[in-house]
Amino acid sequence: MIDFDVLTDLALHEGIERIDVGVVVRDPAGRILMVRRTAHDDLPGRWEYPHGAWDGDEDPAAGAARELAEQTGLTGPTPEYARHLDLTDRHGRRVRQFVFTTVAPAGSPIALSPDHDDHRWATVDGLPPTGDGERTAIEWLIGRLAVPGWRPAGGYLATIARPSSYGCFLVTDPQGRVLGMRSALDPGTWNFPGGNVERGETPFATALREAREELGLDLAAENPEVVARRRLVAAIHEQAGTGHHPVPACGYVFDGGTLTAEQQARIRLDPTEHTEWRFESAHDWRTLMDPDRYRRLRQILRAHRSGVPLYLEHPTPDGDDFEGVLVFVTDRSGRLLMHQREDRPGMPWPGHWTPIGGWREADESAPESAVREVREEAGIEITGLRPLPDPHQDLGLPLTRVLHAVWDGPDAALRLGDEGLAVRMVPFEEVLDLPVPPYLRHYLPLLTEAAPSTP
């Protein structure tokens, strides 16, 4: 359904002084119905298609049907919106005409209004003398109709699945944790500040309005330097059926900046929508969100880290359903590259020894992520990656791809990056003597079996 309120508001914003409605009527042979104004009219003898001023109290489509009936007596055909046409009337006013079209049955009787004294059915090449605007609209329409499969927008829109859209903000605290709000209607759901786009709104305007309503904060005033940039973090297309919605949805996530402790103290939730708010690390949100929402959070954070807006889809396309990598790097003497993690809140396996791993960046493939993480955390280059079986969910590795590479360099080449406490090669038989995650018990046998045949 076309929202003519939005179209008319836009016209007025652009300086249009009058709205007009017109109907290009065709017969089955493709000829155009033209009517001639009477000699006593202000434009005597002018040929035109039926049109007239819109009074603002009726839907433009209804106004077009009314003008058609009044000027020609045709009442059966339903006009379809085709386009708008801007012109200047004889008084110098800027006019926007909403142009509709319809097909009248062959032989339809024409009953002219008192303002018209003649009519004819004309081909586009044989139009009687008419205005430039009418000729432009007719030639454009006939040209489009000649394209196989084309139909006017008013009819075409009724045949496609039109998605809803929403806008929201990604907001963090000074520690980089992400803001979530618990839904009052569904306590198991945590939301970003945002909501569905309303009539006449843009997704960004929606995000601002919803943040004011839901947080009691004007983010444009709280974080002017960030929010004024209107930085798009991610665009998300959610297929029908995703998240229990029966129609597709297009989401736009914007950067809402960072809220200080003083700003957080001024948060005032709308209790009809949310019951609590909190900032959590990406790792800790995993235990609070269902898998689909957690996957979307990880995708959005990946886009935020990259600094380049990412296009995302739900369900995730095959082959793109990972957000992290775990890399088992072994050598020919049966040792595994291990990395000791820092012991701090919000980190997976704090203080443990783990293989090299990390989150995906931008649009990297799994091997690209693996090579980069090993370079950053251990200072070495790996090649010849092979996939290992994806981990079971009970191994605590959601959204993770597991890969294996063999490295033959000297231990002296290892260099600890800017994360973690230590990095070293550990013999297989000594790995489980260290504080390690439980998934090592699952993967060590696979590595041991592969070691003898590794080239």
Short mmCIF file of C-alpha atoms in Angstrom, two decimals:
data_model
loop_
_atom_site.label_atom_id
_atom_site.label_comp_id
_atom_site.label_asym_id
_atom_site.label_seq_id
_atom_site.Cartn_x
_atom_site.Cartn_y
_atom_site.Cartn_z
CA MET A 1 0.00 0.00 0.00
CA ILE A 2 1.33 3.42 -1.00
CA ASP A 3 1.43 5.95 1.84
CA PHE A 4 0.22 9.11 0.10
CA ASP A 5 0.42 11.07 3.35
CA VAL A 6 4.19 10.68 3.22
CA LEU A 7 4.27 11.58 -0.49
CA THR A 8 2.18 14.72 -0.01
CA ASP A 9 4.22 15.80 3.04
CA LEU A 10 7.38 15.43 0.96
CA ALA A 11 5.85 17.49 -1.85
CA LEU A 12 4.97 20.33 0.51
CA HIS A 13 8.47 20.15 2.02
CA GLU A 14 9.89 20.58 -1.48
CA GLY A 15 7.85 23.72 -2.11
CA ILE A 16 4.98 22.21 -4.10
CA GLU A 17 1.95 24.54 -3.86
CA ARG A 18 -0.83 22.31 -5.17
CA ILE A 19 -1.48 18.59 -5.50
CA ASP A 20 -3.25 17.32 -8.60
CA VAL A 21 -4.49 13.86 -9.58
CA GLY A 22 -4.78 12.53 -13.12
CA VAL A 23 -5.72 9.28 -14.86
CA VAL A 24 -4.25 8.03 -18.14
CA VAL A 25 -6.98 5.73 -19.45
CA ARG A 26 -6.04 3.10 -22.03
CA ASP A 27 -8.23 0.78 -24.08
CA PRO A 28 -7.28 -2.85 -24.83
CA ALA A 29 -5.56 -1.68 -28.03
CA GLY A 30 -3.29 0.66 -26.06
CA ARG A 31 -4.92 3.91 -27.21
CA ILE A 32 -5.23 6.84 -24.78
CA LEU A 33 -8.49 8.56 -23.86
CA MET A 34 -8.21 12.33 -24.37
CA VAL A 35 -10.94 14.86 -23.52
CA ARG A 36 -11.27 18.45 -24.78
CA ARG A 37 -12.13 21.45 -22.63
CA THR A 38 -15.16 23.53 -23.69
CA ALA A 39 -14.97 26.97 -25.27
CA HIS A 40 -16.10 28.62 -22.02
CA ASP A 41 -13.33 26.97 -19.98
CA ASP A 42 -10.26 28.88 -18.82
CA LEU A 43 -8.18 26.72 -21.21
CA PRO A 44 -10.60 26.46 -24.16
CA GLY A 45 -10.01 23.69 -26.67
CA ARG A 46 -7.19 22.05 -24.77
CA TRP A 47 -6.90 18.27 -25.01
CA GLU A 48 -5.84 16.37 -21.89
CA TYR A 49 -6.31 13.18 -19.96
CA PRO A 50 -8.82 13.41 -17.05
CA HIS A 51 -7.31 15.24 -14.08
CA GLY A 52 -8.16 17.76 -11.39
CA ALA A 53 -7.15 19.27 -8.07
CA TRP A 54 -6.93 17.05 -5.01
CA ASP A 55 -8.84 18.51 -2.08
CA GLY A 56 -6.76 16.83 0.66
CA ASP A 57 -9.74 15.22 2.39
CA GLU A 58 -9.66 11.99 0.39
CA ASP A 59 -7.10 9.41 -0.59
CA PRO A 60 -5.43 10.50 -3.86
CA ALA A 61 -6.42 7.18 -5.45
CA ALA A 62 -10.05 7.87 -4.52
CA GLY A 63 -9.66 11.41 -5.84
CA ALA A 64 -8.36 10.09 -9.14
CA ALA A 65 -11.30 7.69 -9.44
CA ARG A 66 -13.71 10.55 -8.63
CA GLU A 67 -12.21 12.88 -11.25
CA LEU A 68 -12.37 10.08 -13.82
CA ALA A 69 -16.04 9.41 -13.08
CA GLU A 70 -16.97 13.10 -13.13
CA GLN A 71 -15.20 13.88 -16.41
CA THR A 72 -15.86 10.69 -18.41
CA GLY A 73 -18.55 8.66 -16.63
CA LEU A 74 -16.13 5.71 -16.29
CA THR A 75 -16.63 4.08 -12.88
CA GLY A 76 -15.56 0.47 -13.25
CA PRO A 77 -11.80 0.62 -13.77
CA THR A 78 -9.61 0.88 -10.65
CA PRO A 79 -6.77 3.38 -11.22
CA GLU A 80 -3.25 2.24 -10.34
CA TYR A 81 -0.59 4.75 -9.26
CA ALA A 82 2.14 5.12 -11.89
CA ARG A 83 4.35 8.12 -11.04
CA HIS A 84 4.30 11.80 -10.13
CA LEU A 85 4.72 14.69 -12.52
CA ASP A 86 5.90 18.19 -11.57
CA LEU A 87 4.72 21.16 -13.61
CA THR A 88 3.86 24.85 -13.32
CA ASP A 89 0.25 25.98 -13.87
CA ARG A 90 -0.83 29.13 -15.71
CA HIS A 91 -0.76 31.08 -12.44
CA GLY A 92 2.91 30.22 -11.90
CA ARG A 93 2.25 27.77 -9.06
CA ARG A 94 4.31 24.62 -8.65
CA VAL A 95 2.03 21.60 -9.06
CA ARG A 96 2.73 17.95 -8.37
CA GLN A 97 0.37 15.61 -10.14
CA PHE A 98 -0.04 12.03 -8.93
CA VAL A 99 -0.54 10.16 -12.19
CA PHE A 100 -2.67 7.00 -12.19
CA THR A 101 -3.56 4.69 -15.05
CA THR A 102 -6.25 2.14 -15.86
CA VAL A 103 -7.70 0.15 -18.75
CA ALA A 104 -11.29 0.69 -19.87
CA PRO A 105 -13.14 -2.20 -21.54
CA ALA A 106 -13.51 -1.95 -25.30
CA GLY A 107 -16.58 0.04 -26.30
CA SER A 108 -17.00 1.72 -22.91
CA PRO A 109 -19.49 4.63 -23.25
CA ILE A 110 -18.07 8.05 -22.41
CA ALA A 111 -20.28 10.61 -20.64
CA LEU A 112 -18.47 13.95 -20.65
CA SER A 113 -18.78 16.56 -17.92
CA PRO A 114 -20.06 20.09 -18.70
CA ASP A 115 -16.43 21.24 -18.76
CA HIS A 116 -15.61 19.03 -21.77
CA ASP A 117 -17.19 18.87 -25.21
CA ASP A 118 -15.35 16.10 -27.06
CA HIS A 119 -13.25 12.99 -26.58
CA ARG A 120 -11.16 10.66 -28.69
CA TRP A 121 -9.03 7.54 -28.35
CA ALA A 122 -5.56 8.36 -29.68
CA THR A 123 -2.28 6.53 -30.19
CA VAL A 124 0.82 7.93 -28.54
CA ASP A 125 2.05 9.04 -31.98
CA GLY A 126 -1.28 10.66 -32.83
CA LEU A 127 -2.12 12.67 -29.73
CA PRO A 128 -4.16 15.83 -30.30
CA PRO A 129 -2.59 19.15 -29.21
CA THR A 130 -1.91 18.84 -25.49
CA GLY A 131 0.39 20.20 -22.80
CA ASP A 132 4.01 19.19 -22.42
CA GLY A 133 3.26 17.61 -19.01
CA GLU A 134 0.48 15.40 -20.34
CA ARG A 135 2.57 14.34 -23.32
CA THR A 136 5.54 13.52 -21.05
CA ALA A 137 3.40 11.37 -18.75
CA ILE A 138 1.75 9.52 -21.64
CA GLU A 139 4.98 8.83 -23.53
CA TRP A 140 6.71 7.68 -20.34
CA LEU A 141 3.84 5.33 -19.45
CA ILE A 142 3.50 3.80 -22.92
CA GLY A 143 7.27 3.31 -23.04
CA ARG A 144 7.26 1.48 -19.72
CA LEU A 145 4.29 -0.67 -20.69
CA ALA A 146 6.24 -1.85 -23.72
CA VAL A 147 8.80 -3.47 -21.40
CA PRO A 148 7.82 -7.13 -20.81
CA GLY A 149 6.63 -7.71 -17.26
CA TRP A 150 6.43 -4.04 -16.29
CA ARG A 151 3.34 -2.79 -14.48
CA PRO A 152 2.49 0.42 -12.62
CA ALA A 153 3.91 0.77 -9.11
CA GLY A 154 0.45 0.76 -7.53
CA GLY A 155 -0.27 -2.71 -8.86
CA TYR A 156 3.28 -4.04 -8.63
CA LEU A 157 3.62 -3.27 -4.93
CA ALA A 158 0.63 -5.47 -4.17
CA THR A 159 2.51 -8.47 -5.58
CA ILE A 160 5.74 -8.27 -3.58
CA ALA A 161 6.67 -9.07 0.01
CA ARG A 162 7.23 -5.69 1.62
CA PRO A 163 9.39 -5.84 4.73
CA SER A 164 9.06 -3.82 7.88
CA SER A 165 12.10 -1.84 8.98
CA TYR A 166 13.66 -0.82 12.26
CA GLY A 167 16.46 1.38 13.52
CA CYS A 168 18.53 0.96 16.69
CA PHE A 169 21.77 2.03 18.40
CA LEU A 170 24.78 0.05 19.53
CA VAL A 171 25.78 1.68 22.84
CA THR A 172 28.83 0.75 24.92
CA ASP A 173 30.40 1.73 28.23
CA PRO A 174 34.02 2.88 28.76
CA GLN A 175 35.13 -0.77 29.15
CA GLY A 176 33.67 -1.67 25.75
CA ARG A 177 30.75 -3.63 27.17
CA VAL A 178 27.44 -3.56 25.27
CA LEU A 179 24.15 -2.10 26.52
CA GLY A 180 21.12 -4.39 26.58
CA MET A 181 17.61 -3.88 27.96
CA ARG A 182 15.40 -6.70 29.22
CA SER A 183 12.01 -6.79 27.48
CA ALA A 184 8.97 -6.38 29.73
CA LEU A 185 6.87 -8.49 27.36
CA ASP A 186 9.44 -11.25 26.89
CA PRO A 187 11.83 -11.32 29.89
CA GLY A 188 14.19 -13.69 28.11
CA THR A 189 14.87 -11.11 25.38
CA TRP A 190 17.45 -8.33 25.58
CA ASN A 191 17.17 -5.43 23.13
CA PHE A 192 19.24 -2.54 21.82
CA PRO A 193 17.64 0.93 22.11
CA GLY A 194 15.46 1.14 19.00
CA GLY A 195 12.24 0.04 17.37
CA ASN A 196 10.12 -0.15 14.23
CA VAL A 197 10.09 2.72 11.76
CA GLU A 198 6.84 4.67 11.84
CA ARG A 199 5.16 6.53 8.97
CA GLY A 200 7.33 9.27 7.56
CA GLU A 201 10.39 8.36 9.67
CA THR A 202 13.86 7.34 8.61
CA PRO A 203 15.56 4.45 10.46
CA PHE A 204 18.00 6.92 12.07
CA ALA A 205 15.17 9.19 13.28
CA THR A 206 13.45 6.10 14.66
CA ALA A 207 16.55 5.07 16.61
CA LEU A 208 16.82 8.55 18.15
CA ARG A 209 13.13 8.66 19.11
CA GLU A 210 13.13 5.16 20.54
CA ALA A 211 16.29 5.84 22.58
CA ARG A 212 14.63 8.91 24.12
CA GLU A 213 11.52 6.90 24.96
CA GLU A 214 13.29 3.78 26.21
CA LEU A 215 16.33 5.23 27.99
CA GLY A 216 15.16 8.73 28.82
CA LEU A 217 18.33 10.02 27.11
CA ASP A 218 18.75 12.06 23.96
CA LEU A 219 21.78 10.34 22.46
CA ALA A 220 22.25 13.17 19.97
CA ALA A 221 22.85 15.48 22.94
CA GLU A 222 24.70 12.95 25.10
CA ASN A 223 27.18 11.89 22.38
CA PRO A 224 26.96 14.63 19.73
CA GLU A 225 30.30 13.98 18.02
CA VAL A 226 29.51 10.31 17.46
CA VAL A 227 25.78 10.41 16.79
CA ALA A 228 25.93 13.40 14.44
CA ARG A 229 27.99 11.28 12.03
CA ARG A 230 25.02 8.91 11.61
CA ARG A 231 27.51 6.10 11.32
CA LEU A 232 25.83 2.96 10.07
CA VAL A 233 27.32 -0.08 11.77
CA ALA A 234 25.34 -2.81 10.01
CA ALA A 235 22.35 -3.37 7.76
CA ILE A 236 20.50 -6.59 8.57
CA HIS A 237 17.95 -8.38 6.41
CA GLU A 238 15.86 -10.81 8.45
CA GLN A 239 13.89 -13.29 6.42
CA ALA A 240 10.24 -13.94 7.19
CA GLY A 241 9.95 -16.41 10.05
CA THR A 242 13.19 -15.27 11.69
CA GLY A 243 12.56 -14.11 15.24
CA HIS A 244 8.89 -15.13 15.06
CA HIS A 245 8.04 -12.33 12.59
CA PRO A 246 5.79 -13.41 9.69
CA VAL A 247 7.20 -10.76 7.31
CA PRO A 248 10.76 -9.84 6.34
CA ALA A 249 12.46 -7.02 8.25
CA CYS A 250 15.29 -4.67 7.33
CA GLY A 251 17.27 -3.40 10.30
CA TYR A 252 19.74 -0.53 10.54
CA VAL A 253 22.17 -0.45 13.47
CA PHE A 254 23.85 2.90 14.19
CA ASP A 255 26.75 3.82 16.46
CA GLY A 256 25.32 5.33 19.65
CA GLY A 257 28.70 6.02 21.24
CA THR A 258 29.79 5.44 24.84
CA LEU A 259 27.86 6.29 27.99
CA THR A 260 29.89 7.35 31.01
CA ALA A 261 28.96 6.39 34.58
CA GLU A 262 27.34 9.81 35.04
CA GLN A 263 25.25 9.37 31.90
CA GLN A 264 24.27 5.85 32.90
CA ALA A 265 23.00 7.18 36.23
CA ARG A 266 20.44 9.24 34.31
CA ILE A 267 18.95 6.30 32.42
CA ARG A 268 15.20 6.07 33.05
CA LEU A 269 13.55 3.05 31.48
CA ASP A 270 9.97 2.98 30.24
CA PRO A 271 8.61 0.18 32.49
CA THR A 272 6.00 -0.79 29.90
CA GLU A 273 8.81 -1.81 27.54
CA HIS A 274 11.87 -2.80 29.61
CA THR A 275 12.44 -3.83 33.20
CA GLU A 276 16.23 -3.53 33.53
CA TRP A 277 19.39 -2.54 31.68
CA ARG A 278 22.98 -3.70 31.90
CA PHE A 279 26.32 -3.53 30.15
CA GLU A 280 27.97 -6.90 29.51
CA SER A 281 30.97 -8.12 27.55
CA ALA A 282 30.34 -9.99 24.33
CA HIS A 283 31.39 -13.20 26.06
CA ASP A 284 29.01 -12.74 29.00
CA TRP A 285 26.02 -11.91 26.80
CA ARG A 286 26.23 -15.49 25.50
CA THR A 287 24.67 -16.86 28.69
CA LEU A 288 21.83 -14.30 28.60
CA MET A 289 20.75 -14.45 24.96
CA ASP A 290 19.25 -17.18 22.82
CA PRO A 291 21.61 -18.47 20.11
CA ASP A 292 20.05 -16.44 17.28
CA ARG A 293 20.28 -13.13 19.14
CA TYR A 294 23.79 -13.90 20.30
CA ARG A 295 24.83 -14.62 16.72
CA ARG A 296 23.37 -11.29 15.62
CA LEU A 297 25.20 -9.49 18.46
CA ARG A 298 28.51 -11.04 17.40
CA GLN A 299 27.89 -10.03 13.78
CA ILE A 300 27.10 -6.44 14.77
CA LEU A 301 30.20 -6.22 16.97
CA ARG A 302 32.30 -7.53 14.07
CA ALA A 303 30.92 -4.75 11.89
CA HIS A 304 31.60 -2.21 14.66
CA ARG A 305 35.23 -3.34 14.99
CA SER A 306 35.81 -3.20 11.25
CA GLY A 307 34.78 0.43 10.94
CA VAL A 308 33.01 -0.44 7.67
CA PRO A 309 29.25 -1.14 7.55
CA LEU A 310 28.50 -4.80 6.93
CA TYR A 311 25.48 -6.28 5.19
CA LEU A 312 24.18 -9.21 7.25
CA GLU A 313 21.47 -11.81 6.70
CA HIS A 314 19.35 -13.98 8.95
CA PRO A 315 19.32 -16.90 8.49
CA THR A 316 23.05 -16.72 7.87
CA PRO A 317 24.09 -17.98 4.40
CA ASP A 318 25.81 -21.35 4.24
CA GLY A 319 29.54 -21.05 4.74
CA ASP A 320 29.26 -17.74 6.57
CA ASP A 321 27.93 -19.04 9.88
CA PHE A 322 31.02 -18.45 12.02
CA GLU A 323 32.22 -15.52 14.12
CA GLY A 324 35.41 -16.94 15.63
CA VAL A 325 38.26 -19.34 14.94
CA LEU A 326 40.29 -21.77 17.03
CA VAL A 327 43.67 -22.71 15.53
CA PHE A 328 45.60 -25.83 16.53
CA VAL A 329 49.21 -25.29 15.44
CA THR A 330 51.39 -28.38 15.84
CA ASP A 331 54.94 -29.36 14.86
CA ARG A 332 56.51 -32.66 13.72
CA SER A 333 57.80 -33.45 17.20
CA GLY A 334 54.25 -33.68 18.60
CA ARG A 335 53.87 -30.32 20.27
CA LEU A 336 50.94 -27.88 20.33
CA LEU A 337 51.18 -24.08 20.29
CA MET A 338 49.52 -22.80 23.48
CA HIS A 339 48.64 -19.30 24.61
CA GLN A 340 48.12 -18.27 28.25
CA ARG A 341 45.19 -15.92 28.59
CA GLU A 342 44.90 -12.97 30.94
CA ASP A 343 42.74 -13.34 34.05
CA ARG A 344 40.16 -10.58 33.82
CA PRO A 345 36.35 -10.33 33.81
CA GLY A 346 34.45 -10.82 30.57
CA MET A 347 37.15 -12.93 28.92
CA PRO A 348 36.59 -16.52 27.79
CA TRP A 349 38.71 -18.95 29.83
CA PRO A 350 40.53 -16.34 31.95
CA GLY A 351 43.98 -17.52 33.11
CA HIS A 352 43.75 -20.74 31.07
CA TRP A 353 46.11 -22.06 28.44
CA THR A 354 44.36 -22.37 25.07
CA PRO A 355 45.25 -22.77 21.40
CA ILE A 356 45.44 -19.54 19.42
CA GLY A 357 42.01 -18.13 18.64
CA GLY A 358 39.92 -15.02 18.27
CA TRP A 359 36.96 -13.35 16.68
CA ARG A 360 36.45 -12.84 12.98
CA GLU A 361 37.12 -9.39 11.51
CA ALA A 362 35.19 -7.67 8.71
CA ASP A 363 34.48 -10.12 5.87
CA GLU A 364 37.37 -12.52 6.53
CA SER A 365 37.14 -16.19 5.67
CA ALA A 366 37.93 -18.69 8.41
CA PRO A 367 41.48 -19.37 7.09
CA GLU A 368 42.16 -15.63 6.82
CA SER A 369 41.03 -15.12 10.42
CA ALA A 370 43.22 -18.03 11.56
CA VAL A 371 46.36 -16.74 9.81
CA ARG A 372 45.86 -13.25 11.21
CA GLU A 373 45.22 -14.43 14.80
CA VAL A 374 48.35 -16.63 14.83
CA ARG A 375 50.42 -13.76 13.45
CA GLU A 376 49.05 -11.32 16.06
CA GLU A 377 49.26 -13.63 19.09
CA ALA A 378 52.38 -15.67 18.30
CA GLY A 379 54.30 -13.69 15.67
CA ILE A 380 54.54 -16.53 13.13
CA GLU A 381 53.07 -17.25 9.69
CA ILE A 382 51.16 -20.47 9.05
CA THR A 383 50.04 -22.15 5.82
CA GLY A 384 48.36 -25.38 4.80
CA LEU A 385 45.33 -25.03 7.05
CA ARG A 386 42.86 -27.87 7.22
CA PRO A 387 39.47 -27.88 8.96
CA LEU A 388 38.79 -29.99 12.00
CA PRO A 389 35.25 -31.08 12.95
CA ASP A 390 33.12 -28.20 14.18
CA PRO A 391 32.79 -28.29 17.96
CA HIS A 392 29.72 -29.48 19.75
CA GLN A 393 27.81 -26.76 21.57
CA ASP A 394 28.52 -28.41 24.92
CA LEU A 395 32.24 -27.79 24.34
CA GLY A 396 31.69 -24.06 24.88
CA LEU A 397 32.71 -22.96 21.38
CA PRO A 398 29.66 -21.36 19.78
CA LEU A 399 29.97 -19.83 16.29
CA THR A 400 33.54 -21.15 16.04
CA ARG A 401 35.48 -22.78 13.18
CA VAL A 402 38.35 -25.05 14.17
CA LEU A 403 41.43 -25.37 11.96
CA HIS A 404 44.79 -27.14 12.11
CA ALA A 405 48.18 -26.19 10.68
CA VAL A 406 51.68 -27.62 10.95
CA TRP A 407 54.54 -25.22 11.65
CA ASP A 408 58.24 -26.14 11.37
CA GLY A 409 59.93 -22.97 12.57
CA PRO A 410 62.23 -22.55 15.59
CA ASP A 411 60.81 -21.77 19.02
CA ALA A 412 62.87 -18.59 19.04
CA ALA A 413 60.56 -17.21 16.32
CA LEU A 414 57.59 -17.14 18.69
CA ARG A 415 56.68 -13.64 19.84
CA LEU A 416 53.88 -12.85 22.31
CA GLY A 417 51.52 -10.24 20.90
CA ASP A 418 49.60 -7.56 22.79
CA GLU A 419 47.20 -10.11 24.29
CA GLY A 420 47.84 -12.80 26.86
CA LEU A 421 50.67 -13.64 29.24
CA ALA A 422 52.77 -16.24 27.40
CA VAL A 423 52.99 -18.34 24.26
CA ARG A 424 54.96 -21.59 23.79
CA MET A 425 54.98 -25.04 22.23
CA VAL A 426 53.77 -27.73 24.64
CA PRO A 427 54.20 -31.52 24.13
CA PHE A 428 50.88 -33.27 23.62
CA GLU A 429 51.33 -35.39 26.76
CA GLU A 430 51.78 -32.28 28.91
CA VAL A 431 48.83 -30.25 27.58
CA LEU A 432 46.26 -31.66 29.99
CA ASP A 433 48.55 -30.95 32.96
CA LEU A 434 47.89 -27.24 32.35
CA PRO A 435 44.66 -25.41 33.22
CA VAL A 436 42.92 -25.89 29.87
CA PRO A 437 39.32 -25.73 28.58
CA PRO A 438 37.48 -29.06 28.31
CA TYR A 439 37.43 -28.98 24.51
CA LEU A 440 41.15 -29.92 24.53
CA ARG A 441 40.18 -33.45 25.58
CA HIS A 442 38.02 -33.65 22.46
CA TYR A 443 40.61 -32.36 20.00
CA LEU A 444 43.91 -33.79 21.29
CA PRO A 445 43.12 -37.33 20.04
CA LEU A 446 42.34 -35.91 16.60
CA LEU A 447 45.70 -34.15 16.51
CA THR A 448 47.57 -37.21 17.80
CA GLU A 449 46.03 -39.41 15.10
CA ALA A 450 46.94 -36.90 12.39
CA ALA A 451 50.53 -36.32 13.56
CA PRO A 452 52.20 -39.42 12.00
CA SER A 453 50.75 -38.74 8.54
CA THR A 454 51.37 -35.01 8.57
CA PRO A 455 53.67 -34.09 5.66
#
